[in-house]
Amino acid sequence: MQHCVHSAPGRRTFLVRSLAAAGLTGTVPVAPLAATGLAVGNVTGLYPVEVARIATPRSTAEVSALLKSWPGRVAVGGGRYSMGGQVAVQAGLHVDMRRMDRLVWLRPDERAARVEAGMRWRDLQDHLDPLGLAVKTMQSFSNFTVGGSVSVNAHGRYVGHGPVGHTVRALQLALADGSVVEVDAETDPEVFRAAIGGYGAVGVITEIELDLAENVHIERVVEALPLERYLEHFRTRVLADPRAVLHNADLLPPAFDAPVSVTWVRASADKALTETARLVARGRSYGLEQNVIWAATELPGGPSLRRKLVHPLLMGKPVVKWLNHEASLDVAELEPRTRAMSTYVLQEYFVPERRFLGFARAMATILAAHDVEALNISIRHSPADRVSLLPWAREDVFSFVLYYKQRTWASARKSVGRWTRELIDAVLRHEGRYYLPYQLHATPSQFDAAYPEASVLRRVKARIDPVGKFSNELWRRYL
Ligand SMILES: Cc1cc2nc3c(=O)[nH]c(=O)nc-3n(C[C@H](O)[C@H](O)[C@H](O)COP(=O)(O)OP(=O)(O)OC[C@H]3O[C@@H](n4cnc5c(N)ncnc54)[C@H](O)[C@@H]3O)c2cc1C
């Protein structure tokens, strides 16, 4: 067999495997946590998961062979940017997809591509850019794998696009018994819809067929306005503008009441590029950005640094660039010099348009009451999700992406749990939902209230994965 398997030899590993093998009848067993020394981490450095084995397949056939031979639970990982153990299950097999990163085909005339699921957006952009093409919908950064993005049904700043699932034409899936199936919205709609935004619950996505878009010149338009005017501004100046390509608005501490709206509109032909690079270079160093983040969170008066310094700079400077350049940002620009004592974490909440103002105020009140070290809240908009079985947008929504700093010790983690549950209660009161790729602080009843469709996902899973082979720490807690 070709796939590369890392396993820590020794008595404890053997014990884990024997326990896993022992319960083959009925549901897949969960072995008690044994110290295998194989931890699967995530970008924050918090909440690593100890697994029995890590495999890095290079082909669909290897994924299928792994699923047939591994007797215990299986979790799948992409770029590992989710933050609460979504990519791994205790004492299980972790399938690391990052070596399955090839382009399967690219059809410029059809504006479509098929990729292996472990490919990162940035790698796909290298193929698309010379042909004048762009990814249609992706997150704000390009480091994520396509498989991980489809599995959380990610979104970006694209005006009017909604989640990435809207751009998925078909999926190849390896199922619990090792069989490989091709699914789309017609052939097996239930499984297709369960895999998109399903966090690896129904199978390993091995290949993905995607719609593409045109790479165009875009120009930045920045405007500061009061919170009360934002909704109208978004409707009339952003959504109604056919030139609008990307949009978000920043809310800054301490009051989070003065959005700075940043819209990238399609630039007219006579506008010269102010940034001529077509893509953000790989491996750049981000010392300045790191210093700004450090100063904003560690120095007295730091929280007002962005409002006083960074935003005026944004507003003063016209920028015209390629869409692919803005879409190929590297998460390294957010990476602090160390995450030993504190780390940077995300959360996200979605509310219907009519509840925008009420939730914005409730969120600011909770953050202030708990002295949360929030760096920024980024507001975006999404039309209703038409695809996923577990949608974060049942209707058109605004999203609030919170970026905050937290200390790493146990009492700090507990405190984050407390205010996160308050934010989840607030979003539920505002008929909204919270996003699932982040830390697992929600109670099971909060999860059920936010995602009542989970019962349908449970039913589909019971049909195609009756022993519950696919799991991870998210699904162990909530599904
Ligand atoms: C700095 C930063 C910025 C972010 N910005 C955004 C944003 O703008 N918009 C947004 O929507 N999200 C955003 N996120 C969240 C991000 O989209 C998710 O964490 C996403 O899952 C990351 O992709 P990944 O490749 O790291 O997936 P992973 O974290 O590796 O996996 C995520 C989930 O998908 C499953 N999975 C992965 N690959 C497969 C596969 N091949 N088959 C089946 N299941 C699979 C995993 O089991 C896991 O449950 C951001 C995160 C960070 C850290």
XYZ file of C-alpha atoms and ligand atoms in Angstrom:
532
model
C 0.000 0.000 0.000
C 1.284 3.475 -0.949
C -0.174 5.767 1.659
C 2.128 7.230 4.202
C 1.189 6.320 7.770
C 2.768 7.839 10.858
C 2.161 5.881 13.990
C 3.880 5.948 17.320
C 4.879 2.395 18.101
C 4.541 1.076 21.613
C 2.297 -0.644 24.064
C -0.201 2.217 24.447
C -0.728 2.571 20.713
C -1.240 -1.157 20.518
C -3.784 -0.864 23.330
C -5.714 1.832 21.474
C -5.810 -0.217 18.309
C -6.841 -3.384 20.138
C -9.655 -1.548 21.875
C -10.771 -0.130 18.564
C -10.663 -3.543 16.945
C -12.439 -5.249 19.840
C -15.792 -3.606 19.278
C -16.180 -4.106 15.574
C -19.740 -5.242 15.838
C -22.366 -2.525 16.400
C -21.233 1.078 16.503
C -17.614 1.964 15.998
C -15.905 1.933 19.393
C -14.325 4.970 20.986
C -11.201 3.882 22.773
C -10.297 5.789 25.930
C -7.656 8.428 25.371
C -4.239 6.814 25.427
C -1.005 8.762 25.236
C 0.032 7.958 21.693
C 2.068 11.133 21.334
C 0.191 11.868 18.107
C -1.615 15.133 18.597
C -3.544 16.816 15.809
C -3.528 20.538 16.485
C -4.997 23.631 14.877
C -3.844 27.146 14.108
C -4.651 28.506 17.605
C -2.488 26.002 19.512
C -5.481 25.232 21.815
C -7.566 22.065 21.938
C -5.297 19.525 20.189
C -6.721 16.018 19.835
C -4.725 12.883 20.530
C -5.247 10.283 17.840
C -4.123 6.707 17.326
C -2.850 7.136 13.812
C -2.289 9.762 11.117
C -2.433 8.787 7.450
C -1.582 10.988 4.471
C -3.130 9.386 1.387
C -2.118 10.504 -2.099
C -5.049 9.123 -4.070
C -8.721 8.210 -3.786
C -7.748 4.525 -3.954
C -5.563 5.004 -0.888
C -8.383 6.754 1.007
C -10.688 3.880 0.122
C -8.133 1.285 1.302
C -7.687 3.144 4.602
C -11.439 3.177 5.223
C -11.703 -0.529 4.516
C -8.824 -1.482 6.793
C -9.206 0.864 9.797
C -11.569 -0.638 12.362
C -12.202 2.440 14.519
C -13.385 5.997 14.073
C -12.110 8.223 11.289
C -11.807 12.015 11.056
C -10.679 14.046 8.078
C -8.431 17.103 8.039
C -7.582 19.797 5.514
C -5.632 22.949 6.401
C -6.476 22.537 10.131
C -7.730 26.118 10.492
C -10.896 25.060 12.306
C -10.371 25.590 16.018
C -12.157 23.011 18.165
C -11.077 19.510 17.119
C -13.303 19.362 14.001
C -10.492 17.555 12.155
C -9.773 14.735 14.591
C -11.378 12.263 16.954
C -9.779 10.957 20.140
C -8.020 7.625 19.602
C -9.169 7.501 15.995
C -7.557 7.670 12.579
C -6.819 11.154 11.226
C -6.860 11.298 7.429
C -4.679 14.260 6.455
C -5.769 15.295 2.948
C -3.057 17.851 2.254
C -1.100 15.550 -0.070
C -4.117 15.133 -2.335
C -3.590 18.522 -3.926
C -3.658 17.987 -7.693
C -5.689 19.680 -10.369
C -7.804 16.949 -12.016
C -8.938 19.099 -14.978
C -9.562 22.699 -15.934
C -12.051 23.747 -18.640
C -11.673 27.494 -19.247
C -14.518 27.545 -21.818
C -16.952 26.070 -19.295
C -15.445 28.109 -16.444
C -15.105 24.922 -14.400
C -12.355 22.982 -12.652
C -12.081 19.681 -10.828
C -9.544 19.428 -8.001
C -8.452 16.979 -5.343
C -9.928 18.007 -1.999
C -6.604 18.691 -0.259
C -5.644 21.411 -2.759
C -5.429 24.893 -1.251
C -7.147 27.854 -2.918
C -3.732 29.462 -3.427
C -2.571 26.469 -5.499
C -5.712 26.606 -7.621
C -5.147 30.344 -8.176
C -1.736 29.557 -9.695
C -3.527 27.499 -12.367
C -6.380 29.969 -12.926
C -4.581 33.292 -13.018
C -2.693 32.853 -16.328
C -6.050 32.047 -17.982
C -7.777 35.184 -16.699
C -9.891 33.109 -14.299
C -10.579 33.334 -10.557
C -12.126 31.236 -7.799
C -15.824 32.164 -7.715
C -16.366 32.018 -3.927
C -13.821 31.445 -1.160
C -12.828 32.860 2.240
C -10.818 36.067 2.712
C -7.549 34.105 2.841
C -6.186 31.548 0.395
C -4.519 28.990 2.692
C -7.599 26.819 3.248
C -8.083 23.535 1.402
C -10.970 23.280 -1.027
C -12.240 20.178 0.838
C -12.143 21.911 4.235
C -13.898 24.969 2.787
C -16.678 22.903 1.198
C -17.047 20.828 4.378
C -17.740 23.932 6.484
C -19.560 25.607 3.568
C -17.399 28.686 3.923
C -18.183 32.152 2.624
C -16.146 35.188 1.740
C -16.789 38.855 1.067
C -18.340 38.260 -2.398
C -21.461 40.378 -2.883
C -24.500 38.214 -3.651
C -22.703 34.830 -3.785
C -23.509 33.169 -0.453
C -21.647 30.050 0.618
C -19.059 28.156 -1.414
C -21.564 25.271 -1.747
C -23.393 27.366 -4.364
C -20.362 26.924 -6.641
C -19.972 23.143 -6.214
C -21.095 21.162 -9.273
C -20.204 17.662 -8.087
C -18.281 15.744 -5.451
C -16.431 12.458 -5.339
C -16.895 10.865 -1.920
C -15.289 7.880 -0.224
C -17.908 6.302 2.057
C -17.516 4.398 5.330
C -17.315 0.987 3.609
C -14.571 2.245 1.298
C -16.813 2.539 -1.772
C -16.340 5.641 -3.931
C -19.342 7.537 -5.309
C -19.900 10.576 -7.501
C -22.718 12.824 -6.231
C -24.341 16.035 -7.375
C -27.634 17.857 -6.804
C -29.454 15.386 -9.107
C -27.859 11.960 -8.544
C -27.990 11.767 -4.747
C -29.159 15.164 -3.498
C -29.343 14.089 0.144
C -25.747 12.921 0.352
C -24.524 15.872 -1.759
C -26.266 18.311 0.575
C -25.046 16.442 3.677
C -21.408 16.561 2.535
C -21.499 20.329 1.854
C -21.233 21.923 5.289
C -21.275 18.445 6.878
C -17.859 18.655 8.605
C -16.813 15.206 7.419
C -19.907 13.472 8.866
C -20.821 11.387 5.827
C -17.588 10.634 4.003
C -14.212 11.786 2.800
C -14.553 14.250 -0.075
C -11.786 13.249 -2.472
C -12.531 15.425 -5.529
C -14.581 18.591 -6.093
C -15.922 20.159 -9.281
C -16.283 23.941 -9.038
C -17.684 26.900 -10.964
C -15.096 29.568 -11.722
C -15.272 33.316 -12.375
C -13.438 35.947 -14.381
C -10.401 37.711 -12.897
C -11.128 41.449 -13.062
C -9.648 44.773 -11.949
C -11.199 46.028 -8.700
C -11.066 49.364 -6.934
C -11.469 49.983 -3.207
C -14.153 52.368 -1.925
C -14.018 53.167 1.807
C -16.646 55.031 3.823
C -17.153 55.568 7.567
C -20.746 55.819 8.796
C -22.884 55.453 11.934
C -24.157 51.966 12.790
C -27.787 53.059 12.349
C -27.135 53.970 8.703
C -25.297 50.782 7.739
C -28.298 48.705 6.626
C -29.511 51.362 4.240
C -25.941 51.968 3.029
C -25.522 48.261 2.295
C -28.822 48.044 0.392
C -28.439 51.157 -1.694
C -24.668 51.515 -2.158
C -23.491 47.908 -2.186
C -26.211 45.362 -3.031
C -27.829 47.617 -5.630
C -24.498 48.425 -7.314
C -23.880 45.953 -10.166
C -20.156 46.819 -10.007
C -19.796 45.641 -6.362
C -17.557 42.555 -6.133
C -16.406 42.302 -2.496
C -17.724 43.984 0.627
C -17.241 44.006 4.348
C -17.483 46.553 7.118
C -15.220 46.785 10.151
C -16.510 47.489 13.643
C -13.773 48.495 16.040
C -13.418 48.409 19.818
C -14.323 49.657 22.291
C -17.876 50.652 21.210
C -18.285 48.746 17.914
C -20.727 51.427 16.768
C -19.021 53.110 13.796
C -18.664 50.788 10.802
C -16.042 51.456 8.176
C -17.450 50.077 4.951
C -14.935 48.638 2.463
C -16.351 47.766 -0.957
C -14.296 46.596 -3.925
C -16.046 47.541 -7.151
C -15.183 46.507 -10.672
C -12.776 49.166 -11.921
C -13.359 51.008 -15.175
C -10.916 50.313 -18.000
C -9.184 53.700 -17.761
C -8.124 53.215 -14.109
C -4.441 52.276 -13.800
C -3.459 49.502 -11.409
C -1.867 50.797 -8.201
C -0.866 47.224 -7.315
C 0.512 45.387 -10.326
C 1.271 42.001 -8.731
C -1.339 39.518 -9.939
C -1.181 37.313 -6.811
C 0.159 37.796 -3.280
C 3.656 36.294 -3.252
C 4.098 33.144 -1.208
C 6.336 33.163 1.857
C 6.365 36.956 2.331
C 7.266 38.227 5.786
C 4.623 40.213 7.664
C 6.669 41.971 10.375
C 4.785 45.275 10.111
C 1.352 43.627 10.311
C 2.509 41.564 13.303
C 3.755 44.697 15.070
C 0.439 46.489 14.480
C -1.511 43.551 15.946
C 0.863 43.395 18.904
C 0.603 47.128 19.548
C -3.194 47.100 19.180
C -3.562 44.433 21.855
C -0.660 45.046 24.244
C -0.031 48.804 24.431
C -2.062 51.344 26.406
C -4.348 53.058 23.890
C -3.765 50.136 21.525
C -7.439 49.450 20.794
C -7.843 52.902 19.209
C -4.711 52.459 17.032
C -6.615 51.115 14.056
C -9.330 53.735 14.292
C -6.843 56.588 14.563
C -4.109 55.358 12.242
C -4.998 52.417 10.050
C -8.438 53.466 8.857
C -7.467 57.014 7.863
C -4.681 55.406 5.806
C -7.224 53.081 4.173
C -9.455 56.022 3.273
C -6.715 58.230 1.948
C -5.182 55.842 -0.518
C -6.853 54.778 -3.762
C -6.154 51.148 -4.626
C -6.818 49.397 -7.924
C -5.709 45.776 -8.253
C -6.569 42.341 -9.635
C -9.334 40.375 -7.899
C -6.932 37.427 -7.678
C -4.491 39.580 -5.713
C -7.125 40.489 -3.124
C -8.275 36.824 -3.024
C -4.785 35.392 -2.446
C -4.114 36.933 0.979
C -2.027 34.783 3.305
C -3.147 34.070 6.914
C 0.505 34.601 7.855
C -0.324 38.325 7.936
C -2.437 37.663 11.058
C 0.048 35.322 12.694
C 1.499 36.688 15.971
C 5.177 36.143 16.780
C 4.218 33.628 19.466
C 1.042 31.939 20.667
C 2.533 30.674 23.932
C 0.767 32.989 26.434
C -2.051 34.229 24.268
C -3.590 33.244 20.981
C -5.867 34.786 18.339
C -9.224 33.196 17.727
C -12.311 33.663 15.564
C -16.041 33.314 16.101
C -18.907 34.104 13.775
C -22.614 34.814 14.145
C -25.309 35.119 11.470
C -28.546 37.106 11.849
C -31.426 37.905 9.507
C -31.225 41.408 8.023
C -34.134 42.693 10.166
C -32.243 41.764 13.363
C -28.953 43.423 12.337
C -29.019 46.450 14.617
C -30.362 44.647 17.679
C -27.732 41.946 17.484
C -24.882 44.399 16.806
C -25.775 46.237 20.028
C -26.243 43.046 22.060
C -22.868 41.743 20.895
C -21.080 44.990 21.819
C -22.689 44.924 25.292
C -21.578 41.338 25.982
C -18.018 41.968 24.752
C -17.737 45.058 26.961
C -19.220 43.320 30.026
C -16.590 40.581 29.803
C -13.643 42.797 28.812
C -13.098 40.678 25.731
C -9.877 41.593 23.929
C -11.639 41.982 20.609
C -9.526 43.310 17.762
C -12.261 43.605 15.207
C -15.737 42.573 14.100
C -16.049 42.174 10.346
C -19.571 42.408 8.915
C -20.441 40.595 5.703
C -23.679 39.639 3.945
C -24.912 36.381 2.438
C -28.021 35.371 0.543
C -29.826 32.289 1.886
C -28.066 28.937 1.520
C -29.752 26.835 -1.179
C -27.666 23.684 -0.771
C -26.379 22.542 2.621
C -28.466 20.282 4.870
C -27.058 22.226 7.805
C -27.274 25.836 6.627
C -25.915 28.760 8.629
C -28.062 31.056 6.438
C -31.721 29.952 6.277
C -32.577 33.346 4.862
C -30.496 36.357 3.767
C -28.170 37.169 6.659
C -25.507 39.514 7.910
C -22.558 37.832 9.523
C -20.470 39.180 12.377
C -16.929 37.758 12.368
C -15.262 38.392 15.716
C -11.461 38.302 15.899
C -10.179 38.309 19.469
C -7.195 37.563 21.600
C -7.374 35.123 24.486
C -4.942 33.879 27.080
C -4.100 30.198 26.869
C -4.455 29.057 30.489
C -7.411 27.065 31.837
C -9.238 29.895 33.638
C -9.045 32.062 30.482
C -10.448 29.218 28.393
C -13.346 28.845 30.863
C -14.079 32.541 30.747
C -14.153 32.488 26.921
C -16.641 29.616 27.181
C -18.933 31.696 29.415
C -19.137 34.800 27.204
C -19.332 32.678 24.042
C -22.452 30.950 25.403
C -23.913 34.392 26.149
C -23.244 35.460 22.553
C -24.869 32.245 21.292
C -27.956 32.898 23.461
C -28.047 36.430 22.035
C -27.834 35.240 18.438
C -30.580 32.662 19.071
C -32.794 35.413 20.515
C -32.192 37.336 17.292
C -33.302 34.322 15.172
C -29.739 33.681 14.081
C -27.106 30.965 14.152
C -23.467 30.602 15.130
C -20.721 29.172 12.901
C -19.395 25.675 13.653
C -15.664 25.679 12.734
C -14.653 27.424 15.950
C -14.166 26.411 19.629
C -16.793 24.006 20.959
C -18.270 26.131 23.741
C -21.951 25.777 22.769
C -24.051 23.455 24.916
C -25.745 20.588 23.053
C -29.090 22.334 23.527
C -27.711 25.550 21.995
C -26.522 23.493 19.023
C -29.952 21.876 18.617
C -31.679 25.263 18.828
C -29.328 26.774 16.229
C -29.364 23.808 13.838
C -32.712 21.956 14.061
C -31.858 20.388 10.652
C -29.253 18.236 12.451
C -31.991 15.598 12.777
C -32.010 15.238 8.970
C -28.210 14.958 8.920
C -28.456 12.241 11.608
C -30.922 10.338 9.407
C -28.741 10.580 6.279
C -25.697 9.547 8.298
C -27.539 6.555 9.737
C -28.306 5.452 6.157
C -24.788 5.674 4.713
C -22.595 5.364 7.817
C -24.687 3.121 10.102
C -21.821 2.290 12.487
C -20.812 5.932 12.880
C -17.326 5.498 11.481
C -16.908 9.179 10.556
C -16.600 11.375 13.593
C -14.614 14.204 15.083
C -14.734 16.187 18.317
C -17.496 18.438 16.931
C -19.759 15.518 16.027
C -18.868 13.488 19.132
C -20.286 16.375 21.183
C -23.300 17.404 19.110
C -24.421 14.757 16.620
C -7.663 33.435 9.851
C -8.934 32.731 9.473
C -9.833 33.356 8.632
C -11.038 32.716 8.276
N -11.880 33.362 7.442
C -13.025 32.759 7.077
C -13.915 33.383 6.154
O -13.657 34.470 5.638
N -15.067 32.726 5.826
C -15.360 31.503 6.352
O -16.414 30.948 6.004
N -14.537 30.892 7.203
C -13.380 31.480 7.568
N -12.540 30.828 8.428
C -12.881 29.475 8.878
C -12.406 28.478 7.835
O -13.128 28.657 6.639
C -12.623 27.019 8.296
O -11.919 26.787 9.481
C -12.238 26.020 7.204
O -12.591 24.749 7.630
C -10.791 26.028 6.933
O -10.432 25.100 5.916
P -9.389 23.950 6.268
O -8.850 23.421 4.988
O -8.416 24.425 7.269
O -10.372 22.869 6.915
P -10.129 21.995 8.246
O -10.144 22.886 9.422
O -8.949 21.130 8.059
O -11.454 21.098 8.240
C -12.696 21.670 8.509
C -13.786 20.590 8.561
O -13.918 20.000 7.280
C -13.721 18.589 7.335
N -12.964 18.213 6.133
C -11.803 18.763 5.694
N -11.456 18.191 4.523
C -12.401 17.259 4.238
C -12.597 16.343 3.179
N -11.745 16.257 2.149
N -13.683 15.520 3.214
C -14.563 15.595 4.239
N -14.432 16.450 5.271
C -13.368 17.271 5.266
C -12.948 18.347 8.613
O -13.221 17.063 9.128
C -13.469 19.447 9.521
O -14.646 19.027 10.149
C -11.339 31.429 8.790
C -10.426 30.798 9.644
C -9.232 31.428 9.984
C -8.263 30.736 10.890
